[in-house]
XYZ file of N, CA and C in Angstrom:
504
model
N -25.554 -17.339 -16.703
C -24.261 -17.716 -17.225
C -23.199 -17.559 -16.148
N -22.026 -18.084 -16.454
C -20.937 -18.019 -15.479
C -20.499 -16.584 -15.235
N -20.390 -15.778 -16.271
C -19.941 -14.396 -16.119
C -20.910 -13.570 -15.304
N -22.216 -13.792 -15.486
C -23.164 -12.988 -14.723
C -23.146 -13.354 -13.250
N -22.946 -14.644 -12.929
C -22.877 -15.008 -11.516
C -21.576 -14.515 -10.900
N -20.491 -14.522 -11.676
C -19.214 -14.017 -11.168
C -19.311 -12.516 -10.936
N -19.937 -11.801 -11.855
C -20.070 -10.352 -11.732
C -20.887 -9.938 -10.525
N -21.840 -10.752 -10.129
C -22.672 -10.387 -8.989
C -21.933 -10.554 -7.667
N -20.861 -11.354 -7.660
C -20.118 -11.564 -6.422
C -19.025 -10.531 -6.212
N -18.563 -9.880 -7.254
C -17.454 -8.943 -7.122
C -17.942 -7.522 -7.367
N -17.250 -6.539 -6.770
C -17.644 -5.153 -6.989
C -17.478 -4.769 -8.450
N -18.128 -3.706 -8.848
C -18.074 -3.266 -10.236
C -16.684 -2.828 -10.651
N -16.375 -3.099 -11.911
C -15.073 -2.712 -12.440
C -14.908 -1.198 -12.427
N -15.964 -0.479 -12.721
C -15.884 0.983 -12.747
C -15.506 1.526 -11.366
N -16.094 0.962 -10.327
C -15.780 1.415 -8.968
C -14.314 1.156 -8.648
N -13.791 -0.006 -9.049
C -12.385 -0.321 -8.812
C -11.471 0.628 -9.568
N -11.789 0.895 -10.820
C -10.964 1.797 -11.631
C -10.974 3.199 -11.052
N -12.158 3.708 -10.727
C -12.251 5.057 -10.145
C -11.533 5.137 -8.811
N -11.629 4.082 -8.036
C -10.947 4.040 -6.742
C -9.434 4.092 -6.922
N -8.910 3.334 -7.880
C -7.469 3.349 -8.146
C -7.008 4.727 -8.603
N -7.719 5.317 -9.542
C -7.325 6.635 -10.050
C -7.427 7.703 -8.968
N -8.465 7.649 -8.157
C -8.612 8.626 -7.075
C -7.467 8.495 -6.074
N -7.071 7.262 -5.768
C -5.966 7.043 -4.841
C -4.670 7.606 -5.399
N -4.373 7.354 -6.680
C -3.158 7.904 -7.296
C -3.179 9.421 -7.276
N -4.314 10.009 -7.613
C -4.424 11.464 -7.669
C -4.248 12.083 -6.279
N -4.953 11.572 -5.299
C -4.878 12.122 -3.939
C -3.483 11.925 -3.356
N -2.887 10.750 -3.553
C -1.530 10.495 -3.052
C -0.530 11.443 -3.702
N -0.671 11.650 -4.993
C 0.222 12.573 -5.695
C 0.094 13.995 -5.195
N -1.127 14.440 -4.962
C -1.347 15.792 -4.450
C -0.781 15.954 -3.039
N -0.991 14.949 -2.217
C -0.455 15.008 -0.853
C 1.068 15.099 -0.895
N 1.699 14.258 -1.708
C 3.160 14.285 -1.824
C 3.647 15.623 -2.355
N 2.957 16.157 -3.351
C 3.349 17.412 -3.973
C 3.337 18.566 -2.974
N 2.319 18.625 -2.128
C 2.201 19.731 -1.183
C 2.902 19.456 0.141
N 3.050 18.192 0.530
C 3.648 17.868 1.820
C 5.168 17.988 1.807
N 5.805 17.625 0.705
C 7.275 17.677 0.649
C 7.833 19.072 0.937
N 7.354 20.135 0.269
C 7.889 21.465 0.599
C 7.611 21.871 2.045
N 6.456 21.461 2.556
C 6.109 21.764 3.951
C 7.122 21.114 4.896
N 7.456 19.850 4.644
C 8.407 19.133 5.498
C 9.797 19.752 5.396
N 10.236 20.063 4.171
C 11.563 20.676 3.988
C 11.624 22.001 4.735
N 10.580 22.791 4.630
C 10.551 24.104 5.274
C 10.623 23.970 6.796
N 9.965 22.955 7.345
C 9.946 22.810 8.803
C 11.156 22.061 9.361
N 11.723 21.147 8.588
C 12.905 20.422 9.061
C 14.201 21.155 8.741
N 14.209 21.852 7.624
C 15.447 22.461 7.144
C 16.126 21.507 6.180
N 17.016 22.050 5.376
C 17.648 21.246 4.331
C 18.474 20.088 4.885
N 19.278 20.345 5.908
C 20.146 19.289 6.446
C 19.347 18.167 7.076
N 18.404 18.506 7.913
C 17.598 17.473 8.583
C 16.774 16.695 7.567
N 16.248 17.390 6.565
C 15.482 16.694 5.532
C 16.385 15.748 4.736
N 17.595 16.171 4.454
C 18.543 15.309 3.751
C 18.862 14.050 4.535
N 19.058 14.212 5.841
C 19.318 13.049 6.701
C 18.098 12.125 6.701
N 16.913 12.704 6.806
C 15.668 11.934 6.811
C 15.546 11.109 5.524
N 15.730 11.746 4.385
C 15.596 11.055 3.099
C 16.643 9.956 2.962
N 17.885 10.232 3.336
C 18.949 9.226 3.262
C 18.591 7.991 4.081
N 18.198 8.193 5.316
C 17.951 7.066 6.209
C 16.691 6.295 5.841
N 15.640 7.001 5.477
C 14.414 6.313 5.082
C 14.639 5.549 3.777
N 15.434 6.109 2.871
C 15.750 5.403 1.624
C 16.538 4.128 1.911
N 17.515 4.211 2.780
C 18.320 3.035 3.095
C 17.502 1.955 3.801
N 16.684 2.360 4.752
C 15.877 1.363 5.460
C 14.736 0.866 4.584
N 14.400 1.601 3.533
C 13.378 1.142 2.600
C 13.748 -0.167 1.929
N 15.052 -0.449 1.851
C 15.490 -1.710 1.275
C 15.029 -2.911 2.096
N 14.643 -2.677 3.332
C 14.101 -3.768 4.139
C 12.783 -4.272 3.556
N 12.149 -3.457 2.734
C 10.919 -3.877 2.076
C 11.117 -5.066 1.146
N 12.374 -5.328 0.762
C 12.638 -6.499 -0.065
C 12.352 -7.794 0.685
N 12.149 -7.705 1.992
C 11.781 -8.883 2.764
C 10.399 -9.408 2.367
N 9.683 -8.670 1.535
C 8.384 -9.118 1.023
C 8.528 -10.423 0.254
N 9.588 -10.543 -0.535
C 9.918 -11.764 -1.272
C 8.789 -12.259 -2.184
N 7.888 -11.375 -2.585
C 6.794 -11.763 -3.472
C 5.626 -12.432 -2.779
N 5.667 -12.438 -1.461
C 4.618 -13.137 -0.711
C 3.275 -12.433 -0.872
N 3.267 -11.099 -0.866
C 2.002 -10.386 -1.002
C 1.345 -10.689 -2.348
N 2.145 -10.744 -3.401
C 1.614 -11.101 -4.716
C 1.043 -12.512 -4.725
N 1.710 -13.418 -4.019
C 1.213 -14.791 -3.926
C -0.105 -14.842 -3.159
N -0.212 -14.049 -2.104
C -1.464 -13.996 -1.346
C -2.592 -13.535 -2.272
N -2.333 -12.477 -3.035
C -3.344 -11.963 -3.949
C -3.769 -13.040 -4.945
N -2.781 -13.711 -5.539
C -3.087 -14.722 -6.555
C -3.892 -15.873 -5.989
N -3.435 -16.425 -4.855
C -4.088 -17.616 -4.333
C -5.425 -17.311 -3.661
N -5.555 -16.148 -3.053
C -6.858 -15.781 -2.496
C -7.869 -15.637 -3.631
N -7.464 -14.994 -4.733
C -8.367 -14.856 -5.881
C -8.731 -16.236 -6.442
N -7.731 -17.099 -6.573
C -7.974 -18.437 -7.119
C -8.911 -19.231 -6.227
N -8.588 -19.305 -4.936
C -9.398 -20.102 -4.021
C -10.792 -19.507 -3.826
N -10.881 -18.188 -3.846
C -12.197 -17.551 -3.704
C -13.080 -17.897 -4.899
N -12.506 -17.863 -6.100
C -13.304 -18.178 -7.290
C -13.737 -19.645 -7.312
N -12.993 -20.504 -6.617
C -13.328 -21.930 -6.552
C -14.101 -22.286 -5.274
N -14.479 -21.269 -4.494
C -15.185 -21.464 -3.215
C -14.419 -22.372 -2.259
N -13.096 -22.300 -2.286
C -12.253 -23.055 -1.365
C -11.731 -22.091 -0.294
N -12.628 -21.703 0.583
C -12.314 -20.662 1.558
C -11.330 -21.134 2.629
N -11.330 -22.430 2.919
C -10.366 -22.933 3.897
C -8.940 -22.827 3.362
N -8.756 -23.123 2.084
C -7.437 -22.997 1.454
C -6.992 -21.532 1.447
N -7.936 -20.656 1.172
C -7.644 -19.218 1.188
C -7.200 -18.794 2.583
N -7.880 -19.291 3.585
C -7.542 -18.970 4.969
C -6.147 -19.490 5.332
N -5.804 -20.685 4.871
C -4.470 -21.239 5.120
C -3.393 -20.381 4.463
N -3.672 -19.924 3.260
C -2.719 -19.068 2.552
C -2.455 -17.798 3.344
N -3.519 -17.152 3.815
C -3.379 -15.916 4.574
C -2.648 -16.176 5.888
N -2.987 -17.246 6.565
C -2.325 -17.568 7.841
C -0.835 -17.829 7.644
N -0.484 -18.556 6.603
C 0.929 -18.828 6.316
C 1.683 -17.537 6.018
N 1.049 -16.664 5.235
C 1.692 -15.386 4.886
C 1.901 -14.529 6.127
N 0.935 -14.520 7.025
C 1.089 -13.742 8.259
C 2.269 -14.276 9.072
N 2.406 -15.597 9.151
C 3.545 -16.190 9.859
C 4.866 -15.811 9.229
N 4.939 -15.894 7.905
C 6.171 -15.513 7.210
C 6.486 -14.029 7.395
N 5.467 -13.183 7.294
C 5.696 -11.745 7.440
C 5.997 -11.347 8.876
N 5.464 -12.080 9.837
C 5.822 -11.797 11.230
C 7.314 -12.061 11.434
N 7.797 -13.141 10.842
C 9.229 -13.451 10.909
C 10.048 -12.383 10.197
N 9.615 -11.998 8.992
C 10.310 -10.949 8.244
C 10.267 -9.624 9.005
N 9.170 -9.361 9.698
C 9.056 -8.144 10.493
C 10.057 -8.116 11.634
N 10.223 -9.243 12.302
C 11.215 -9.329 13.374
C 12.615 -9.105 12.795
N 12.878 -9.690 11.629
C 14.180 -9.496 10.975
C 14.404 -8.035 10.595
N 13.357 -7.368 10.140
C 13.520 -5.954 9.760
C 13.791 -5.081 10.983
N 13.160 -5.380 12.092
C 13.420 -4.612 13.313
C 14.849 -4.875 13.797
N 15.278 -6.127 13.771
C 16.656 -6.448 14.163
C 17.666 -5.761 13.239
N 17.397 -5.784 11.930
C 18.288 -5.116 10.971
C 18.323 -3.614 11.236
N 17.186 -3.033 11.572
C 17.140 -1.597 11.863
C 17.934 -1.271 13.127
N 17.843 -2.118 14.132
C 18.607 -1.903 15.366
C 20.108 -1.946 15.061
N 20.521 -2.965 14.314
C 21.939 -3.078 13.954
C 22.374 -1.878 13.123
N 21.562 -1.519 12.141
C 21.879 -0.385 11.279
C 21.979 0.912 12.081
N 21.038 1.106 13.003
C 21.009 2.348 13.788
C 22.237 2.498 14.674
N 22.677 1.406 15.287
C 23.749 1.528 16.267
C 25.134 1.136 15.757
N 25.189 0.462 14.607
C 26.485 0.062 14.062
C 26.848 0.878 12.828
N 25.888 1.097 11.930
C 26.185 1.748 10.654
C 26.046 3.267 10.727
N 24.992 3.765 11.338
C 24.744 5.220 11.374
C 25.925 6.005 11.937
N 26.600 5.540 12.973
C 27.743 6.309 13.476
C 28.873 6.513 12.457
N 28.889 5.707 11.395
C 29.925 5.844 10.376
C 29.570 6.856 9.288
N 28.323 7.338 9.292
C 27.936 8.371 8.331
C 28.516 9.704 8.771
N 28.829 10.538 7.818
C 29.324 11.887 8.130
C 28.126 12.830 8.239
N 27.477 12.754 9.390
C 26.297 13.579 9.658
C 26.698 14.749 10.538
N 25.937 15.842 10.472
C 26.168 16.910 11.434
C 26.019 16.341 12.852
N 26.889 16.753 13.779
C 26.933 16.136 15.118
C 25.586 16.079 15.847
N 24.738 17.057 15.672
C 23.465 17.066 16.394
C 22.430 16.100 15.850
N 22.757 15.399 14.760
C 21.765 14.554 14.108
C 21.926 13.061 14.387
N 22.951 12.643 15.093
C 23.170 11.207 15.270
C 22.036 10.514 16.016
N 21.631 11.048 17.137
C 20.539 10.421 17.911
C 19.244 10.431 17.109
N 18.972 11.539 16.441
C 17.761 11.639 15.623
C 17.825 10.633 14.478
N 18.999 10.505 13.856
C 19.163 9.553 12.756
C 18.926 8.125 13.237
N 19.436 7.796 14.406
C 19.216 6.460 14.948
C 17.732 6.218 15.212
N 17.049 7.224 15.739
C 15.618 7.109 15.994
C 14.845 6.941 14.685
N 15.218 7.685 13.656
C 14.554 7.570 12.354
C 14.719 6.157 11.806
N 15.903 5.588 11.915
C 16.149 4.232 11.415
C 15.297 3.225 12.189
N 15.225 3.384 13.490
C 14.410 2.467 14.295
C 12.930 2.577 13.934
N 12.448 3.802 13.778
C 11.047 4.005 13.387
C 10.790 3.405 12.007
N 11.715 3.604 11.091
C 11.560 3.055 9.738
C 11.550 1.524 9.770
N 12.370 0.916 10.607
C 12.388 -0.544 10.727
C 11.076 -1.088 11.265
N 10.527 -0.421 12.259
C 9.222 -0.826 12.800
C 8.138 -0.607 11.745
N 8.239 0.493 11.005
C 7.274 0.759 9.937
C 7.303 -0.342 8.881
N 8.489 -0.792 8.509
C 8.605 -1.881 7.529
C 7.965 -3.152 8.089
N 8.221 -3.444 9.355
C 7.645 -4.642 9.974
C 6.120 -4.587 9.949
N 5.563 -3.444 10.296
C 4.103 -3.294 10.280
C 3.558 -3.331 8.855
N 4.283 -2.729 7.924
C 3.836 -2.723 6.527
C 3.842 -4.123 5.932
N 4.851 -4.911 6.266
C 4.900 -6.282 5.763
C 3.690 -7.078 6.254
N 3.446 -7.007 7.543
C 2.343 -7.775 8.115
C 1.001 -7.289 7.587
N 0.810 -5.982 7.528
C -0.469 -5.469 7.024
C -0.603 -5.678 5.525
N 0.519 -5.891 4.828
C 0.478 -6.171 3.403
C -0.287 -7.433 3.069
N -0.330 -8.375 4.000
C -1.109 -9.598 3.796
C -2.576 -9.227 3.601
N -3.064 -8.311 4.422
C -4.470 -7.935 4.335
C -4.744 -7.124 3.076
N -3.742 -6.341 2.647
C -3.872 -5.649 1.373
C -3.962 -6.628 0.225
N -3.116 -7.663 0.262
C -3.168 -8.703 -0.763
C -4.485 -9.452 -0.747
N -5.037 -9.665 0.435
C -6.330 -10.321 0.577
C -7.430 -9.486 -0.077
N -7.437 -8.184 0.215
C -8.457 -7.312 -0.371
C -8.337 -7.234 -1.889
N -7.105 -7.152 -2.394
C -6.910 -7.104 -3.843
C -7.333 -8.437 -4.466
N -7.008 -9.548 -3.816
C -7.416 -10.861 -4.317
C -8.916 -11.016 -4.387
N -9.615 -10.357 -3.490
C -11.083 -10.384 -3.498
C -11.669 -9.282 -4.377
N -10.802 -8.541 -5.041
C -11.172 -7.429 -5.922
C -11.959 -6.353 -5.177
N -11.511 -6.063 -3.973
C -12.125 -4.999 -3.170
C -11.177 -3.801 -3.140
N -10.908 -3.263 -4.328
C -9.961 -2.169 -4.476
C -10.412 -0.914 -3.743
N -11.720 -0.688 -3.662
C -12.189 0.518 -2.970
C -11.839 0.462 -1.487
N -11.899 -0.707 -0.882
C -11.489 -0.848 0.528
C -9.980 -0.723 0.657
N -9.249 -1.408 -0.219
C -7.794 -1.354 -0.195
C -7.307 0.082 -0.348
N -7.863 0.794 -1.309
C -7.417 2.155 -1.586
C -7.811 3.124 -0.476
N -8.982 2.942 0.113
C -9.362 3.850 1.210
C -8.462 3.639 2.416
N -8.045 2.413 2.676
C -7.109 2.144 3.769
C -5.746 2.725 3.433
N -5.311 2.576 2.182
C -4.016 3.101 1.759
C -3.950 4.620 1.929
N -5.046 5.270 1.611
C -5.058 6.735 1.782
C -5.027 7.110 3.236
């Protein structure tokens, strides 16, 4: 039947579910124990600056524009129809779009670091560090956008165990 042939091509649902739950649990535990460690080593002021700047640069993630979700949808669709060339075109187009968005996020981070950060009322010793954090966050967003294509590809192929192990 159609369902049995489809089931043989994709990993088991139980493995995907367990992989998702394990990823949520491990990520939660890491966050729970890592946050106090970071606060203790950075100090309250430095941690506050870190959270402020990473939160602000996190808005660069909106450059995703739903492209990763589209990659997931169309890779799943084309894979189920054995149209692998179409799937490949989708992934290639998304990489091109995300490379452009990545360049924009780095440019926005540069502008933010050198134009906006000096206007924050930060302790004097934190300005250079704050600028560096913004630049690192901008590069991180650029890399996350581009690598998000591959995450969408893995999810579209229902390879959650691979996606989740990479995420961890």
